[in-house]
Amino acid sequence: MNEAAFLRIAAWSAYFNTFVFILSMVALFIFFTVGGIWGRINDTLSVIWMLSYLPIMIALFLVNRAQNTPISLVSSLIAIAAAMVFVVLQTMLVLGKVRFEQTFSAVLTMTALFGISVLAHGFLARAGITFPAGLTWVMVIYGIASVVGAIGFQIGGEQHPLAMLGLLLNAVSGIVWVLWFGRLLFSSEAITAIVAAG
């Protein structure tokens, strides 16, 4: 598969990622409202959601390698590793092999690591010409919100102000940067520039 074809797959993954994330948020809202099986549905959707990030993170490496190949590679590898740990833990939770309390801290840590990786890619992209400036700043906000939200959850659970602020900013900026990046990858001009720069 050539790079242009893979970038198209990553673009579709970005759209799919957003769709699954919205579904998971709906399931989470219903779970907090009525409880029941909706918690497990949310956990299952979170596994699919995180897996859909994998092509996106590889695409970010392809986009940013022209700025700094080692940092771009390490950032994507950290994100992929964090995503896979997240997937394993959430899958074990869905299957009833572990309890929520046993995975809570590790899942938050993986979420923060993933956010830091996106933050690094955002700063790398600012040095290039492929990304709009607005997109890079949204990625930076997403990365900071991921860390702030994780800290807030660790300190005082979902009711902590930092957790609520981080979750809100993370959700909004996450949807925006992923959709924006996906739209960018659907641009033939952008794909030509990315492939040429590599």
PDB file of C-alpha atoms in Angstrom:
ATOM      1  CA  MET A   1       0.000   0.000   0.000  1.00  0.00           C
ATOM      2  CA  ASN A   2       1.410   3.406  -0.932  1.00  0.00           C
ATOM      3  CA  GLU A   3       1.384   6.374   1.427  1.00  0.00           C
ATOM      4  CA  ALA A   4      -1.377   8.241  -0.382  1.00  0.00           C
ATOM      5  CA  ALA A   5      -3.723   5.251  -0.061  1.00  0.00           C
ATOM      6  CA  PHE A   6      -2.878   4.843   3.613  1.00  0.00           C
ATOM      7  CA  LEU A   7      -3.556   8.519   4.288  1.00  0.00           C
ATOM      8  CA  ARG A   8      -7.022   8.054   2.770  1.00  0.00           C
ATOM      9  CA  ILE A   9      -7.616   5.177   5.191  1.00  0.00           C
ATOM     10  CA  ALA A  10      -6.460   7.392   8.049  1.00  0.00           C
ATOM     11  CA  ALA A  11      -8.893  10.091   6.897  1.00  0.00           C
ATOM     12  CA  TRP A  12     -11.803   7.644   7.021  1.00  0.00           C
ATOM     13  CA  SER A  13     -10.563   6.442  10.417  1.00  0.00           C
ATOM     14  CA  ALA A  14     -10.779  10.020  11.669  1.00  0.00           C
ATOM     15  CA  TYR A  15     -14.429  10.272  10.651  1.00  0.00           C
ATOM     16  CA  PHE A  16     -15.188   6.836  12.115  1.00  0.00           C
ATOM     17  CA  ASN A  17     -13.364   7.787  15.311  1.00  0.00           C
ATOM     18  CA  THR A  18     -15.594  10.816  15.786  1.00  0.00           C
ATOM     19  CA  PHE A  19     -18.756   8.804  15.139  1.00  0.00           C
ATOM     20  CA  VAL A  20     -17.814   6.139  17.708  1.00  0.00           C
ATOM     21  CA  PHE A  21     -16.775   8.759  20.249  1.00  0.00           C
ATOM     22  CA  ILE A  22     -20.168  10.464  20.030  1.00  0.00           C
ATOM     23  CA  LEU A  23     -21.903   7.098  20.475  1.00  0.00           C
ATOM     24  CA  SER A  24     -19.752   6.339  23.520  1.00  0.00           C
ATOM     25  CA  MET A  25     -20.585   9.717  25.063  1.00  0.00           C
ATOM     26  CA  VAL A  26     -24.293   9.050  24.554  1.00  0.00           C
ATOM     27  CA  ALA A  27     -23.908   5.630  26.181  1.00  0.00           C
ATOM     28  CA  LEU A  28     -21.976   7.191  29.075  1.00  0.00           C
ATOM     29  CA  PHE A  29     -24.665   9.829  29.610  1.00  0.00           C
ATOM     30  CA  ILE A  30     -27.387   7.174  29.661  1.00  0.00           C
ATOM     31  CA  PHE A  31     -25.304   5.076  32.066  1.00  0.00           C
ATOM     32  CA  PHE A  32     -24.959   7.986  34.500  1.00  0.00           C
ATOM     33  CA  THR A  33     -28.713   8.572  34.167  1.00  0.00           C
ATOM     34  CA  VAL A  34     -30.192   5.069  34.384  1.00  0.00           C
ATOM     35  CA  GLY A  35     -27.219   2.735  34.904  1.00  0.00           C
ATOM     36  CA  GLY A  36     -27.476  -0.851  33.766  1.00  0.00           C
ATOM     37  CA  ILE A  37     -25.758  -2.290  30.720  1.00  0.00           C
ATOM     38  CA  TRP A  38     -24.933   1.121  29.269  1.00  0.00           C
ATOM     39  CA  GLY A  39     -21.656   1.224  31.178  1.00  0.00           C
ATOM     40  CA  ARG A  40     -20.469  -1.917  29.426  1.00  0.00           C
ATOM     41  CA  ILE A  41     -21.651  -0.544  26.088  1.00  0.00           C
ATOM     42  CA  ASN A  42     -19.589   2.592  26.701  1.00  0.00           C
ATOM     43  CA  ASP A  43     -16.536   0.513  27.624  1.00  0.00           C
ATOM     44  CA  THR A  44     -16.923  -1.588  24.471  1.00  0.00           C
ATOM     45  CA  LEU A  45     -17.249   1.495  22.291  1.00  0.00           C
ATOM     46  CA  SER A  46     -14.163   2.983  23.940  1.00  0.00           C
ATOM     47  CA  VAL A  47     -12.134  -0.015  22.730  1.00  0.00           C
ATOM     48  CA  ILE A  48     -13.303   0.518  19.138  1.00  0.00           C
ATOM     49  CA  TRP A  49     -12.753   4.252  19.471  1.00  0.00           C
ATOM     50  CA  MET A  50      -9.160   3.880  20.635  1.00  0.00           C
ATOM     51  CA  LEU A  51      -8.325   1.301  17.957  1.00  0.00           C
ATOM     52  CA  SER A  52      -9.514   3.752  15.299  1.00  0.00           C
ATOM     53  CA  TYR A  53      -6.770   6.127  16.449  1.00  0.00           C
ATOM     54  CA  LEU A  54      -4.000   3.807  15.246  1.00  0.00           C
ATOM     55  CA  PRO A  55      -4.074   4.798  11.537  1.00  0.00           C
ATOM     56  CA  ILE A  56      -4.392   8.437  12.610  1.00  0.00           C
ATOM     57  CA  MET A  57      -1.239   8.302  14.722  1.00  0.00           C
ATOM     58  CA  ILE A  58       0.699   6.635  11.907  1.00  0.00           C
ATOM     59  CA  ALA A  59      -0.550   9.369   9.572  1.00  0.00           C
ATOM     60  CA  LEU A  60       0.647  12.016  12.023  1.00  0.00           C
ATOM     61  CA  PHE A  61       4.109  10.468  11.881  1.00  0.00           C
ATOM     62  CA  LEU A  62       4.047  10.580   8.079  1.00  0.00           C
ATOM     63  CA  VAL A  63       2.949  14.212   8.154  1.00  0.00           C
ATOM     64  CA  ASN A  64       5.450  15.413  10.762  1.00  0.00           C
ATOM     65  CA  ARG A  65       8.531  13.346   9.924  1.00  0.00           C
ATOM     66  CA  ALA A  66       9.789  16.116   7.647  1.00  0.00           C
ATOM     67  CA  GLN A  67       9.988  18.445  10.675  1.00  0.00           C
ATOM     68  CA  ASN A  68      11.751  16.008  13.019  1.00  0.00           C
ATOM     69  CA  THR A  69      11.697  12.297  12.246  1.00  0.00           C
ATOM     70  CA  PRO A  70      12.863  10.984  15.670  1.00  0.00           C
ATOM     71  CA  ILE A  71      10.417  13.089  17.708  1.00  0.00           C
ATOM     72  CA  SER A  72       7.562  12.358  15.303  1.00  0.00           C
ATOM     73  CA  LEU A  73       8.293   8.623  15.436  1.00  0.00           C
ATOM     74  CA  VAL A  74       8.628   8.487  19.224  1.00  0.00           C
ATOM     75  CA  SER A  75       5.434  10.530  19.682  1.00  0.00           C
ATOM     76  CA  SER A  76       3.440   8.172  17.473  1.00  0.00           C
ATOM     77  CA  LEU A  77       4.955   5.058  19.067  1.00  0.00           C
ATOM     78  CA  ILE A  78       4.086   6.323  22.562  1.00  0.00           C
ATOM     79  CA  ALA A  79       0.537   7.063  21.433  1.00  0.00           C
ATOM     80  CA  ILE A  80       0.163   3.632  19.841  1.00  0.00           C
ATOM     81  CA  ALA A  81       1.580   1.886  22.918  1.00  0.00           C
ATOM     82  CA  ALA A  82      -0.727   3.877  25.217  1.00  0.00           C
ATOM     83  CA  ALA A  83      -3.699   3.113  22.982  1.00  0.00           C
ATOM     84  CA  MET A  84      -2.952  -0.621  23.000  1.00  0.00           C
ATOM     85  CA  VAL A  85      -2.595  -0.738  26.788  1.00  0.00           C
ATOM     86  CA  PHE A  86      -5.888   1.168  27.021  1.00  0.00           C
ATOM     87  CA  VAL A  87      -7.528  -1.354  24.662  1.00  0.00           C
ATOM     88  CA  VAL A  88      -6.261  -4.357  26.627  1.00  0.00           C
ATOM     89  CA  LEU A  89      -7.410  -2.923  29.964  1.00  0.00           C
ATOM     90  CA  GLN A  90     -10.831  -1.904  28.668  1.00  0.00           C
ATOM     91  CA  THR A  91     -11.298  -5.269  26.955  1.00  0.00           C
ATOM     92  CA  MET A  92     -10.509  -7.052  30.226  1.00  0.00           C
ATOM     93  CA  LEU A  93     -13.031  -4.783  31.940  1.00  0.00           C
ATOM     94  CA  VAL A  94     -15.725  -5.563  29.368  1.00  0.00           C
ATOM     95  CA  LEU A  95     -15.049  -9.304  29.750  1.00  0.00           C
ATOM     96  CA  GLY A  96     -15.296  -9.049  33.520  1.00  0.00           C
ATOM     97  CA  LYS A  97     -11.698 -10.094  34.134  1.00  0.00           C
ATOM     98  CA  VAL A  98     -10.926  -6.974  36.164  1.00  0.00           C
ATOM     99  CA  ARG A  99     -12.877  -4.375  38.104  1.00  0.00           C
ATOM    100  CA  PHE A 100     -13.119  -0.707  37.196  1.00  0.00           C
ATOM    101  CA  GLU A 101     -11.129   0.245  40.293  1.00  0.00           C
ATOM    102  CA  GLN A 102      -8.239  -1.969  39.172  1.00  0.00           C
ATOM    103  CA  THR A 103      -7.840  -0.315  35.780  1.00  0.00           C
ATOM    104  CA  PHE A 104      -8.929   3.246  36.546  1.00  0.00           C
ATOM    105  CA  SER A 105      -5.494   4.701  37.331  1.00  0.00           C
ATOM    106  CA  ALA A 106      -3.726   2.935  34.454  1.00  0.00           C
ATOM    107  CA  VAL A 107      -6.384   3.977  31.922  1.00  0.00           C
ATOM    108  CA  LEU A 108      -6.064   7.602  33.034  1.00  0.00           C
ATOM    109  CA  THR A 109      -2.284   7.400  32.689  1.00  0.00           C
ATOM    110  CA  MET A 110      -2.588   5.985  29.162  1.00  0.00           C
ATOM    111  CA  THR A 111      -5.070   8.719  28.259  1.00  0.00           C
ATOM    112  CA  ALA A 112      -2.635  11.370  29.481  1.00  0.00           C
ATOM    113  CA  LEU A 113       0.286   9.794  27.584  1.00  0.00           C
ATOM    114  CA  PHE A 114      -1.814   9.696  24.435  1.00  0.00           C
ATOM    115  CA  GLY A 115      -2.691  13.350  24.887  1.00  0.00           C
ATOM    116  CA  ILE A 116       0.961  14.301  25.372  1.00  0.00           C
ATOM    117  CA  SER A 117       1.766  12.540  22.099  1.00  0.00           C
ATOM    118  CA  VAL A 118      -0.880  14.564  20.266  1.00  0.00           C
ATOM    119  CA  LEU A 119       0.481  17.690  21.969  1.00  0.00           C
ATOM    120  CA  ALA A 120       3.981  16.892  20.645  1.00  0.00           C
ATOM    121  CA  HIS A 121       2.610  16.358  17.139  1.00  0.00           C
ATOM    122  CA  GLY A 122       0.775  19.658  17.402  1.00  0.00           C
ATOM    123  CA  PHE A 123       4.002  21.526  18.171  1.00  0.00           C
ATOM    124  CA  LEU A 124       5.829  19.667  15.401  1.00  0.00           C
ATOM    125  CA  ALA A 125       3.090  20.577  12.931  1.00  0.00           C
ATOM    126  CA  ARG A 126       3.473  24.259  13.827  1.00  0.00           C
ATOM    127  CA  ALA A 127       6.970  24.099  12.369  1.00  0.00           C
ATOM    128  CA  GLY A 128       5.682  22.857   9.020  1.00  0.00           C
ATOM    129  CA  ILE A 129       3.383  24.221   6.352  1.00  0.00           C
ATOM    130  CA  THR A 130       0.972  21.293   5.995  1.00  0.00           C
ATOM    131  CA  PHE A 131      -1.299  22.067   8.970  1.00  0.00           C
ATOM    132  CA  PRO A 132      -3.463  25.146   9.426  1.00  0.00           C
ATOM    133  CA  ALA A 133      -2.398  27.080  12.528  1.00  0.00           C
ATOM    134  CA  GLY A 134      -5.822  26.596  14.100  1.00  0.00           C
ATOM    135  CA  LEU A 135      -5.546  22.823  13.888  1.00  0.00           C
ATOM    136  CA  THR A 136      -2.175  22.770  15.630  1.00  0.00           C
ATOM    137  CA  TRP A 137      -3.530  24.860  18.511  1.00  0.00           C
ATOM    138  CA  VAL A 138      -6.554  22.589  18.906  1.00  0.00           C
ATOM    139  CA  MET A 139      -4.170  19.618  19.123  1.00  0.00           C
ATOM    140  CA  VAL A 140      -2.190  21.426  21.817  1.00  0.00           C
ATOM    141  CA  ILE A 141      -5.388  22.151  23.762  1.00  0.00           C
ATOM    142  CA  TYR A 142      -6.386  18.489  23.457  1.00  0.00           C
ATOM    143  CA  GLY A 143      -3.034  17.354  24.843  1.00  0.00           C
ATOM    144  CA  ILE A 144      -3.153  19.744  27.797  1.00  0.00           C
ATOM    145  CA  ALA A 145      -6.803  18.861  28.516  1.00  0.00           C
ATOM    146  CA  SER A 146      -5.946  15.147  28.557  1.00  0.00           C
ATOM    147  CA  VAL A 147      -3.340  15.682  31.250  1.00  0.00           C
ATOM    148  CA  VAL A 148      -5.462  18.120  33.277  1.00  0.00           C
ATOM    149  CA  GLY A 149      -8.463  15.784  33.152  1.00  0.00           C
ATOM    150  CA  ALA A 150      -6.394  12.790  34.237  1.00  0.00           C
ATOM    151  CA  ILE A 151      -4.942  14.726  37.179  1.00  0.00           C
ATOM    152  CA  GLY A 152      -8.397  15.894  38.217  1.00  0.00           C
ATOM    153  CA  PHE A 153      -9.807  12.362  38.099  1.00  0.00           C
ATOM    154  CA  GLN A 154      -6.888  11.078  40.182  1.00  0.00           C
ATOM    155  CA  ILE A 155      -7.370  13.793  42.796  1.00  0.00           C
ATOM    156  CA  GLY A 156     -11.117  13.775  43.252  1.00  0.00           C
ATOM    157  CA  GLY A 157     -12.934  11.635  40.700  1.00  0.00           C
ATOM    158  CA  GLU A 158     -15.284  12.842  37.985  1.00  0.00           C
ATOM    159  CA  GLN A 159     -16.748  15.592  40.202  1.00  0.00           C
ATOM    160  CA  HIS A 160     -13.416  17.372  40.620  1.00  0.00           C
ATOM    161  CA  PRO A 161     -13.340  20.736  38.761  1.00  0.00           C
ATOM    162  CA  LEU A 162     -10.137  19.829  36.920  1.00  0.00           C
ATOM    163  CA  ALA A 163     -11.653  16.538  35.818  1.00  0.00           C
ATOM    164  CA  MET A 164     -14.808  18.217  34.546  1.00  0.00           C
ATOM    165  CA  LEU A 165     -12.860  20.973  32.774  1.00  0.00           C
ATOM    166  CA  GLY A 166     -10.418  18.487  31.271  1.00  0.00           C
ATOM    167  CA  LEU A 167     -13.196  16.162  30.102  1.00  0.00           C
ATOM    168  CA  LEU A 168     -15.130  19.005  28.467  1.00  0.00           C
ATOM    169  CA  LEU A 169     -12.101  20.478  26.691  1.00  0.00           C
ATOM    170  CA  ASN A 170     -10.856  17.019  25.773  1.00  0.00           C
ATOM    171  CA  ALA A 171     -14.171  16.008  24.229  1.00  0.00           C
ATOM    172  CA  VAL A 172     -14.653  19.206  22.231  1.00  0.00           C
ATOM    173  CA  SER A 173     -11.047  19.614  21.089  1.00  0.00           C
ATOM    174  CA  GLY A 174     -10.803  15.871  20.388  1.00  0.00           C
ATOM    175  CA  ILE A 175     -13.718  15.953  17.982  1.00  0.00           C
ATOM    176  CA  VAL A 176     -12.437  19.132  16.327  1.00  0.00           C
ATOM    177  CA  TRP A 177      -8.821  18.094  15.756  1.00  0.00           C
ATOM    178  CA  VAL A 178      -9.656  14.583  14.551  1.00  0.00           C
ATOM    179  CA  LEU A 179     -12.328  15.766  12.105  1.00  0.00           C
ATOM    180  CA  TRP A 180     -10.137  18.639  10.912  1.00  0.00           C
ATOM    181  CA  PHE A 181      -7.186  16.303  10.402  1.00  0.00           C
ATOM    182  CA  GLY A 182      -9.378  13.815   8.556  1.00  0.00           C
ATOM    183  CA  ARG A 183     -10.697  16.547   6.292  1.00  0.00           C
ATOM    184  CA  LEU A 184      -7.132  17.688   5.640  1.00  0.00           C
ATOM    185  CA  LEU A 185      -6.129  14.162   4.633  1.00  0.00           C
ATOM    186  CA  PHE A 186      -8.991  14.042   2.129  1.00  0.00           C
ATOM    187  CA  SER A 187      -7.400  16.986   0.312  1.00  0.00           C
ATOM    188  CA  SER A 188      -5.408  15.810  -2.692  1.00  0.00           C
ATOM    189  CA  GLU A 189      -3.127  18.836  -2.384  1.00  0.00           C
ATOM    190  CA  ALA A 190      -2.313  17.995   1.233  1.00  0.00           C
ATOM    191  CA  ILE A 191      -1.619  14.348   0.425  1.00  0.00           C
ATOM    192  CA  THR A 192       0.682  15.340  -2.441  1.00  0.00           C
ATOM    193  CA  ALA A 193       2.573  17.702  -0.122  1.00  0.00           C
ATOM    194  CA  ILE A 194       2.876  15.081   2.634  1.00  0.00           C
ATOM    195  CA  VAL A 195       4.141  12.360   0.296  1.00  0.00           C
ATOM    196  CA  ALA A 196       6.588  14.771  -1.377  1.00  0.00           C
ATOM    197  CA  ALA A 197       7.932  15.979   1.979  1.00  0.00           C
ATOM    198  CA  GLY A 198       8.548  12.395   3.111  1.00  0.00           C
TER     199      GLY A 198
END
